[in-house]
Amino acid sequence: MSERKVLNKYFPPDFDPDLIPRRKQPRNSQQVVRLMAPFSMRCNTCGEYIYKGKKFNARKETVDGEDYYGIKIFRFYIKCTLCSAEITFKTDPKNTDYAAEHGASRNFEPWREEQAGEEEDRLAKLEEEENNPMKALENRTTDSKREMDILDALQDIRARNARNERLGGSADLLAKLDMEEIENEEDLERKRLEEKDEELVREVFSKIPSASTESPSETVTVKRKADATEPSIHSLLSETSRSLLDLKASVKPPAAKKVKKNTLGIKVVKKQKT
């Protein structure tokens, strides 16, 4: 079975590629390319926003009479996604970016404004130094002083890092100190509670000299009660319980019944007179 997708083509022995006619195309012909929007823009016709990265089927052409140090500039044509109005933008090799040309306006990007302002300040500074030698000397002095300050700050940071490495790291040292403080506080609290317990035990238990032995060095541990005299159980009961106990003690128990069996096996119960 032959392959469905053939990579190798058959060329006959008398094949001559020079005899193949060449297509004549215009010098600046447009090509259809697939691209993504290089920046976010807004359509000038309908006001639709087109975000950066949206894909389009665009037409590409070379801009006639424009280049940047021999680098060609290309123009792209796309259509708005809402109203199908034509939008064009072209490459900007000078700023390594794209520039909106027709049909849409580029959205405001603050970082681009900052970069442009910095570039303008740099160019103005260079122009001023060219016209004023004293200003150039002042700028060089200021720059050298700034560099020395930066080097001093960097040296301080290196010395601090080296000291922290010798001590085992500042973070580890702080953590160890915090743990030691916590352990010391816990030990003090535990010791205070133990002393309180010991004091309570000394209050409850006391040691007196033993009377059975002649030597006064021997002592006997005696547990002290809350009161000098121990209350009776009867006094601890309530009035109702004590009255019930007194009533039960005054009542006599009933006499036991005598059971007598006759010869026929019939049980005869005789009640005793009280």
mmCIF file of C-alpha atoms in Angstrom:
data_model
loop_
_atom_site.group_PDB
_atom_site.id
_atom_site.type_symbol
_atom_site.label_atom_id
_atom_site.label_comp_id
_atom_site.label_asym_id
_atom_site.label_seq_id
_atom_site.Cartn_x
_atom_site.Cartn_y
_atom_site.Cartn_z
ATOM 1 C CA MET A 1 0.000 0.000 0.000
ATOM 2 C CA SER A 2 1.459 3.326 -1.055
ATOM 3 C CA GLU A 3 1.938 6.168 1.381
ATOM 4 C CA ARG A 4 -0.813 8.737 1.628
ATOM 5 C CA LYS A 5 1.554 11.670 2.126
ATOM 6 C CA VAL A 6 4.473 11.443 -0.277
ATOM 7 C CA LEU A 7 7.518 13.547 0.566
ATOM 8 C CA ASN A 8 9.700 12.617 -2.397
ATOM 9 C CA LYS A 9 8.586 13.650 -5.877
ATOM 10 C CA TYR A 10 9.553 12.068 -9.133
ATOM 11 C CA PHE A 11 11.659 14.153 -11.501
ATOM 12 C CA PRO A 12 12.133 12.802 -15.012
ATOM 13 C CA PRO A 13 15.647 12.595 -16.483
ATOM 14 C CA ASP A 14 15.040 15.432 -18.937
ATOM 15 C CA PHE A 15 13.768 17.861 -16.250
ATOM 16 C CA ASP A 16 15.270 21.355 -16.514
ATOM 17 C CA PRO A 17 14.293 23.863 -13.767
ATOM 18 C CA ASP A 18 15.454 26.798 -15.921
ATOM 19 C CA LEU A 19 12.570 26.168 -18.295
ATOM 20 C CA ILE A 20 9.980 26.797 -15.565
ATOM 21 C CA PRO A 21 8.378 30.210 -16.196
ATOM 22 C CA ARG A 22 8.605 32.687 -13.344
ATOM 23 C CA ARG A 23 5.578 34.526 -12.102
ATOM 24 C CA LYS A 24 5.734 38.281 -12.523
ATOM 25 C CA GLN A 25 4.598 40.077 -9.407
ATOM 26 C CA PRO A 26 4.465 43.787 -8.665
ATOM 27 C CA ARG A 27 7.404 45.244 -6.817
ATOM 28 C CA ASN A 28 5.443 46.166 -3.690
ATOM 29 C CA SER A 29 2.879 43.408 -3.485
ATOM 30 C CA GLN A 30 0.859 42.769 -0.341
ATOM 31 C CA GLN A 31 1.078 39.488 1.546
ATOM 32 C CA VAL A 32 -1.546 37.956 3.806
ATOM 33 C CA VAL A 33 -0.066 37.167 7.220
ATOM 34 C CA ARG A 34 -1.447 36.059 10.557
ATOM 35 C CA LEU A 35 -0.443 38.347 13.424
ATOM 36 C CA MET A 36 -1.445 39.581 16.869
ATOM 37 C CA ALA A 37 -2.119 43.191 17.766
ATOM 38 C CA PRO A 38 1.191 44.579 19.083
ATOM 39 C CA PHE A 39 -0.503 47.120 21.391
ATOM 40 C CA SER A 40 -3.939 47.920 22.761
ATOM 41 C CA MET A 41 -5.843 50.434 20.623
ATOM 42 C CA ARG A 42 -9.261 52.006 20.143
ATOM 43 C CA CYS A 43 -11.061 52.239 16.838
ATOM 44 C CA ASN A 44 -11.655 55.852 15.732
ATOM 45 C CA THR A 45 -14.825 54.912 13.851
ATOM 46 C CA CYS A 46 -16.886 52.978 16.422
ATOM 47 C CA GLY A 47 -14.823 53.320 19.607
ATOM 48 C CA GLU A 48 -14.264 49.565 19.984
ATOM 49 C CA TYR A 49 -11.288 48.615 22.147
ATOM 50 C CA ILE A 50 -8.842 46.103 20.671
ATOM 51 C CA TYR A 51 -6.637 44.535 23.290
ATOM 52 C CA LYS A 52 -3.018 43.570 22.844
ATOM 53 C CA GLY A 53 -2.540 40.034 21.544
ATOM 54 C CA LYS A 54 -5.779 39.712 19.551
ATOM 55 C CA LYS A 55 -5.214 37.736 16.357
ATOM 56 C CA PHE A 56 -5.943 39.129 12.883
ATOM 57 C CA ASN A 57 -5.547 38.126 9.270
ATOM 58 C CA ALA A 58 -3.560 41.133 8.080
ATOM 59 C CA ARG A 59 -2.027 42.374 4.868
ATOM 60 C CA LYS A 60 1.638 43.325 4.940
ATOM 61 C CA GLU A 61 3.515 45.615 2.605
ATOM 62 C CA THR A 62 6.818 47.473 2.525
ATOM 63 C CA VAL A 63 6.670 51.228 3.029
ATOM 64 C CA ASP A 64 8.157 53.016 0.042
ATOM 65 C CA GLY A 65 10.764 55.678 0.685
ATOM 66 C CA GLU A 66 11.069 55.016 4.423
ATOM 67 C CA ASP A 67 13.795 53.102 6.207
ATOM 68 C CA TYR A 68 15.931 53.346 9.329
ATOM 69 C CA TYR A 69 19.622 52.904 8.622
ATOM 70 C CA GLY A 70 18.819 50.458 5.851
ATOM 71 C CA ILE A 71 16.152 48.573 7.877
ATOM 72 C CA LYS A 72 12.891 48.241 6.009
ATOM 73 C CA ILE A 73 9.662 49.512 7.530
ATOM 74 C CA PHE A 74 6.534 47.398 7.089
ATOM 75 C CA ARG A 75 2.907 48.483 7.152
ATOM 76 C CA PHE A 76 0.058 46.220 8.291
ATOM 77 C CA TYR A 77 -3.646 46.468 7.468
ATOM 78 C CA ILE A 78 -6.271 44.989 9.775
ATOM 79 C CA LYS A 79 -10.043 45.432 10.239
ATOM 80 C CA CYS A 80 -11.947 46.440 13.339
ATOM 81 C CA THR A 81 -13.761 43.519 14.949
ATOM 82 C CA LEU A 82 -16.993 45.528 15.326
ATOM 83 C CA CYS A 83 -17.357 47.872 12.365
ATOM 84 C CA SER A 84 -14.779 46.340 9.957
ATOM 85 C CA ALA A 85 -13.105 49.702 9.479
ATOM 86 C CA GLU A 86 -9.554 49.536 8.140
ATOM 87 C CA ILE A 87 -6.766 50.124 10.664
ATOM 88 C CA THR A 88 -3.117 50.508 9.738
ATOM 89 C CA PHE A 89 0.052 50.529 11.795
ATOM 90 C CA LYS A 90 3.720 50.182 10.911
ATOM 91 C CA THR A 91 6.965 49.130 12.500
ATOM 92 C CA ASP A 92 9.195 51.580 14.378
ATOM 93 C CA PRO A 93 12.794 50.259 14.338
ATOM 94 C CA LYS A 94 14.112 53.376 16.052
ATOM 95 C CA ASN A 95 12.182 52.651 19.255
ATOM 96 C CA THR A 96 11.899 48.872 18.656
ATOM 97 C CA ASP A 97 8.120 49.220 18.711
ATOM 98 C CA TYR A 98 5.055 49.749 16.510
ATOM 99 C CA ALA A 99 3.376 53.053 15.635
ATOM 100 C CA ALA A 100 -0.351 53.525 15.010
ATOM 101 C CA GLU A 101 -0.865 55.198 11.627
ATOM 102 C CA HIS A 102 -4.533 55.350 10.604
ATOM 103 C CA GLY A 103 -7.969 54.222 11.799
ATOM 104 C CA ALA A 104 -7.124 53.716 15.481
ATOM 105 C CA SER A 105 -5.430 55.508 18.349
ATOM 106 C CA ARG A 106 -3.082 53.814 20.752
ATOM 107 C CA ASN A 107 -4.177 53.616 24.390
ATOM 108 C CA PHE A 108 -2.268 55.630 26.963
ATOM 109 C CA GLU A 109 0.642 53.716 28.474
ATOM 110 C CA PRO A 110 2.314 55.551 31.376
ATOM 111 C CA TRP A 111 5.567 53.591 31.224
ATOM 112 C CA ARG A 112 6.094 54.707 27.633
ATOM 113 C CA GLU A 113 5.696 58.327 28.718
ATOM 114 C CA GLU A 114 8.232 57.823 31.501
ATOM 115 C CA GLN A 115 10.733 56.304 29.104
ATOM 116 C CA ALA A 116 10.237 59.159 26.644
ATOM 117 C CA GLY A 117 10.709 61.727 29.434
ATOM 118 C CA GLU A 118 13.902 60.062 30.607
ATOM 119 C CA GLU A 119 15.237 59.999 27.057
ATOM 120 C CA GLU A 120 14.446 63.698 26.611
ATOM 121 C CA ASP A 121 16.175 64.580 29.889
ATOM 122 C CA ARG A 122 19.250 62.602 28.872
ATOM 123 C CA LEU A 123 19.467 64.319 25.493
ATOM 124 C CA ALA A 124 18.987 67.747 27.051
ATOM 125 C CA LYS A 125 21.719 67.010 29.601
ATOM 126 C CA LEU A 126 24.161 65.958 26.877
ATOM 127 C CA GLU A 127 23.399 69.055 24.846
ATOM 128 C CA GLU A 128 23.914 71.313 27.874
ATOM 129 C CA GLU A 129 27.235 69.657 28.700
ATOM 130 C CA GLU A 130 28.454 70.212 25.136
ATOM 131 C CA ASN A 131 27.680 73.932 25.319
ATOM 132 C CA ASN A 132 28.827 74.517 28.945
ATOM 133 C CA PRO A 133 32.102 72.862 30.109
ATOM 134 C CA MET A 134 31.600 73.926 33.733
ATOM 135 C CA LYS A 135 28.219 72.206 33.800
ATOM 136 C CA ALA A 136 29.836 69.031 32.445
ATOM 137 C CA LEU A 137 32.455 69.210 35.242
ATOM 138 C CA GLU A 138 29.726 69.631 37.865
ATOM 139 C CA ASN A 139 27.787 66.675 36.469
ATOM 140 C CA ARG A 140 30.879 64.475 36.500
ATOM 141 C CA THR A 141 31.605 65.479 40.114
ATOM 142 C CA THR A 142 28.027 64.687 41.123
ATOM 143 C CA ASP A 143 28.149 61.332 39.352
ATOM 144 C CA SER A 144 31.453 60.379 41.012
ATOM 145 C CA LYS A 145 30.080 61.329 44.437
ATOM 146 C CA ARG A 146 26.958 59.240 43.846
ATOM 147 C CA GLU A 147 29.086 56.274 42.817
ATOM 148 C CA MET A 148 31.201 56.591 45.973
ATOM 149 C CA ASP A 149 28.054 56.690 48.143
ATOM 150 C CA ILE A 150 26.755 53.587 46.405
ATOM 151 C CA LEU A 151 30.055 51.789 46.947
ATOM 152 C CA ASP A 152 30.073 52.749 50.655
ATOM 153 C CA ALA A 153 26.519 51.481 51.105
ATOM 154 C CA LEU A 154 27.422 48.262 49.311
ATOM 155 C CA GLN A 155 30.471 47.794 51.546
ATOM 156 C CA ASP A 156 28.298 48.280 54.648
ATOM 157 C CA ILE A 157 25.851 45.675 53.404
ATOM 158 C CA ARG A 158 28.662 43.196 52.761
ATOM 159 C CA ALA A 159 30.130 43.769 56.234
ATOM 160 C CA ARG A 160 26.699 43.295 57.840
ATOM 161 C CA ASN A 161 26.105 40.085 55.896
ATOM 162 C CA ALA A 162 29.521 38.736 56.919
ATOM 163 C CA ARG A 163 28.809 39.543 60.586
ATOM 164 C CA ASN A 164 25.415 37.839 60.381
ATOM 165 C CA GLU A 165 27.005 34.746 58.836
ATOM 166 C CA ARG A 166 29.516 34.560 61.700
ATOM 167 C CA LEU A 167 26.718 34.814 64.247
ATOM 168 C CA GLY A 168 24.656 32.198 62.474
ATOM 169 C CA GLY A 169 22.244 34.575 60.815
ATOM 170 C CA SER A 170 20.325 37.453 62.291
ATOM 171 C CA ALA A 171 16.977 35.770 61.822
ATOM 172 C CA ASP A 172 18.135 32.580 63.529
ATOM 173 C CA LEU A 173 19.673 34.611 66.357
ATOM 174 C CA LEU A 174 16.476 36.558 66.964
ATOM 175 C CA ALA A 175 14.451 33.356 66.878
ATOM 176 C CA LYS A 176 16.794 31.758 69.426
ATOM 177 C CA LEU A 177 16.556 34.776 71.716
ATOM 178 C CA ASP A 178 12.776 34.735 71.521
ATOM 179 C CA MET A 179 12.691 31.015 72.325
ATOM 180 C CA GLU A 180 15.028 31.524 75.291
ATOM 181 C CA GLU A 181 12.826 34.317 76.646
ATOM 182 C CA ILE A 182 9.729 32.124 76.331
ATOM 183 C CA GLU A 183 11.482 29.211 78.040
ATOM 184 C CA ASN A 184 12.674 31.472 80.859
ATOM 185 C CA GLU A 185 9.162 32.791 81.414
ATOM 186 C CA GLU A 186 7.751 29.257 81.438
ATOM 187 C CA ASP A 187 10.403 28.115 83.919
ATOM 188 C CA LEU A 188 9.668 31.048 86.232
ATOM 189 C CA GLU A 189 5.929 30.363 86.098
ATOM 190 C CA ARG A 190 6.470 26.656 86.768
ATOM 191 C CA LYS A 191 8.812 27.428 89.664
ATOM 192 C CA ARG A 192 6.315 29.880 91.165
ATOM 193 C CA LEU A 193 3.515 27.292 90.982
ATOM 194 C CA GLU A 194 5.725 24.642 92.600
ATOM 195 C CA GLU A 195 6.624 26.994 95.466
ATOM 196 C CA LYS A 196 2.951 27.765 95.967
ATOM 197 C CA ASP A 197 2.144 24.032 96.132
ATOM 198 C CA GLU A 198 4.959 23.447 98.612
ATOM 199 C CA GLU A 199 3.696 26.244 100.834
ATOM 200 C CA LEU A 200 0.196 24.768 100.771
ATOM 201 C CA VAL A 201 1.573 21.331 101.701
ATOM 202 C CA ARG A 202 3.546 22.845 104.590
ATOM 203 C CA GLU A 203 0.394 24.505 105.859
ATOM 204 C CA VAL A 204 -1.613 21.235 105.773
ATOM 205 C CA PHE A 205 1.112 18.925 107.101
ATOM 206 C CA SER A 206 3.318 19.719 110.084
ATOM 207 C CA LYS A 207 6.008 17.781 111.940
ATOM 208 C CA ILE A 208 6.103 17.512 115.764
ATOM 209 C CA PRO A 209 8.556 15.675 118.067
ATOM 210 C CA SER A 210 7.610 12.042 118.725
ATOM 211 C CA ALA A 211 6.396 11.377 122.334
ATOM 212 C CA SER A 212 7.049 7.604 122.218
ATOM 213 C CA THR A 213 10.780 7.981 121.704
ATOM 214 C CA GLU A 214 13.240 9.587 124.020
ATOM 215 C CA SER A 215 15.373 11.185 121.342
ATOM 216 C CA PRO A 216 14.018 14.619 120.419
ATOM 217 C CA SER A 217 15.413 14.370 116.851
ATOM 218 C CA GLU A 218 12.683 11.958 115.699
ATOM 219 C CA THR A 219 9.533 13.658 114.460
ATOM 220 C CA VAL A 220 6.063 12.534 113.432
ATOM 221 C CA THR A 221 4.080 14.057 110.542
ATOM 222 C CA VAL A 222 0.624 15.121 111.659
ATOM 223 C CA LYS A 223 -2.144 16.201 109.313
ATOM 224 C CA ARG A 224 -4.124 19.136 110.619
ATOM 225 C CA LYS A 225 -7.847 19.367 110.069
ATOM 226 C CA ALA A 226 -9.732 22.471 109.145
ATOM 227 C CA ASP A 227 -11.412 22.611 112.615
ATOM 228 C CA ALA A 228 -10.335 21.401 116.020
ATOM 229 C CA THR A 229 -13.428 19.188 116.543
ATOM 230 C CA GLU A 230 -14.884 16.775 114.001
ATOM 231 C CA PRO A 231 -18.663 17.159 113.527
ATOM 232 C CA SER A 232 -20.947 14.156 113.989
ATOM 233 C CA ILE A 233 -22.768 12.559 111.087
ATOM 234 C CA HIS A 234 -26.159 13.310 112.681
ATOM 235 C CA SER A 235 -25.390 17.029 112.740
ATOM 236 C CA LEU A 236 -24.523 17.061 109.079
ATOM 237 C CA LEU A 237 -27.996 15.811 108.037
ATOM 238 C CA SER A 238 -30.895 18.083 107.275
ATOM 239 C CA GLU A 239 -33.905 18.552 109.580
ATOM 240 C CA THR A 240 -36.150 16.352 107.382
ATOM 241 C CA SER A 241 -33.655 13.495 107.374
ATOM 242 C CA ARG A 242 -33.153 13.686 111.135
ATOM 243 C CA SER A 243 -36.940 13.632 111.769
ATOM 244 C CA LEU A 244 -37.339 10.592 109.546
ATOM 245 C CA LEU A 245 -34.571 8.769 111.385
ATOM 246 C CA ASP A 246 -36.128 9.571 114.774
ATOM 247 C CA LEU A 247 -39.559 8.366 113.587
ATOM 248 C CA LYS A 248 -38.115 5.119 112.297
ATOM 249 C CA ALA A 249 -36.350 4.455 115.601
ATOM 250 C CA SER A 250 -39.559 5.029 117.659
ATOM 251 C CA VAL A 251 -41.777 2.677 115.593
ATOM 252 C CA LYS A 252 -41.649 -1.056 116.697
ATOM 253 C CA PRO A 253 -41.350 -3.711 113.985
ATOM 254 C CA PRO A 254 -44.461 -5.973 113.451
ATOM 255 C CA ALA A 255 -44.543 -9.485 115.024
ATOM 256 C CA ALA A 256 -43.617 -12.405 112.827
ATOM 257 C CA LYS A 257 -46.407 -14.774 111.676
ATOM 258 C CA LYS A 258 -46.197 -18.461 112.709
ATOM 259 C CA VAL A 259 -47.020 -21.044 110.071
ATOM 260 C CA LYS A 260 -48.247 -24.477 111.157
ATOM 261 C CA LYS A 261 -48.724 -27.503 108.937
ATOM 262 C CA ASN A 262 -51.480 -30.088 109.701
ATOM 263 C CA THR A 263 -51.515 -33.694 108.706
ATOM 264 C CA LEU A 264 -53.295 -33.001 105.448
ATOM 265 C CA GLY A 265 -50.565 -30.640 104.339
ATOM 266 C CA ILE A 266 -52.695 -27.515 104.661
ATOM 267 C CA LYS A 267 -50.904 -24.481 105.995
ATOM 268 C CA VAL A 268 -52.647 -22.779 108.945
ATOM 269 C CA VAL A 269 -51.575 -19.292 109.809
ATOM 270 C CA LYS A 270 -52.236 -18.104 113.353
ATOM 271 C CA LYS A 271 -52.054 -14.473 114.224
ATOM 272 C CA GLN A 272 -50.595 -13.561 117.548
ATOM 273 C CA LYS A 273 -52.355 -11.082 119.719
ATOM 274 C CA THR A 274 -50.585 -7.926 120.340
#
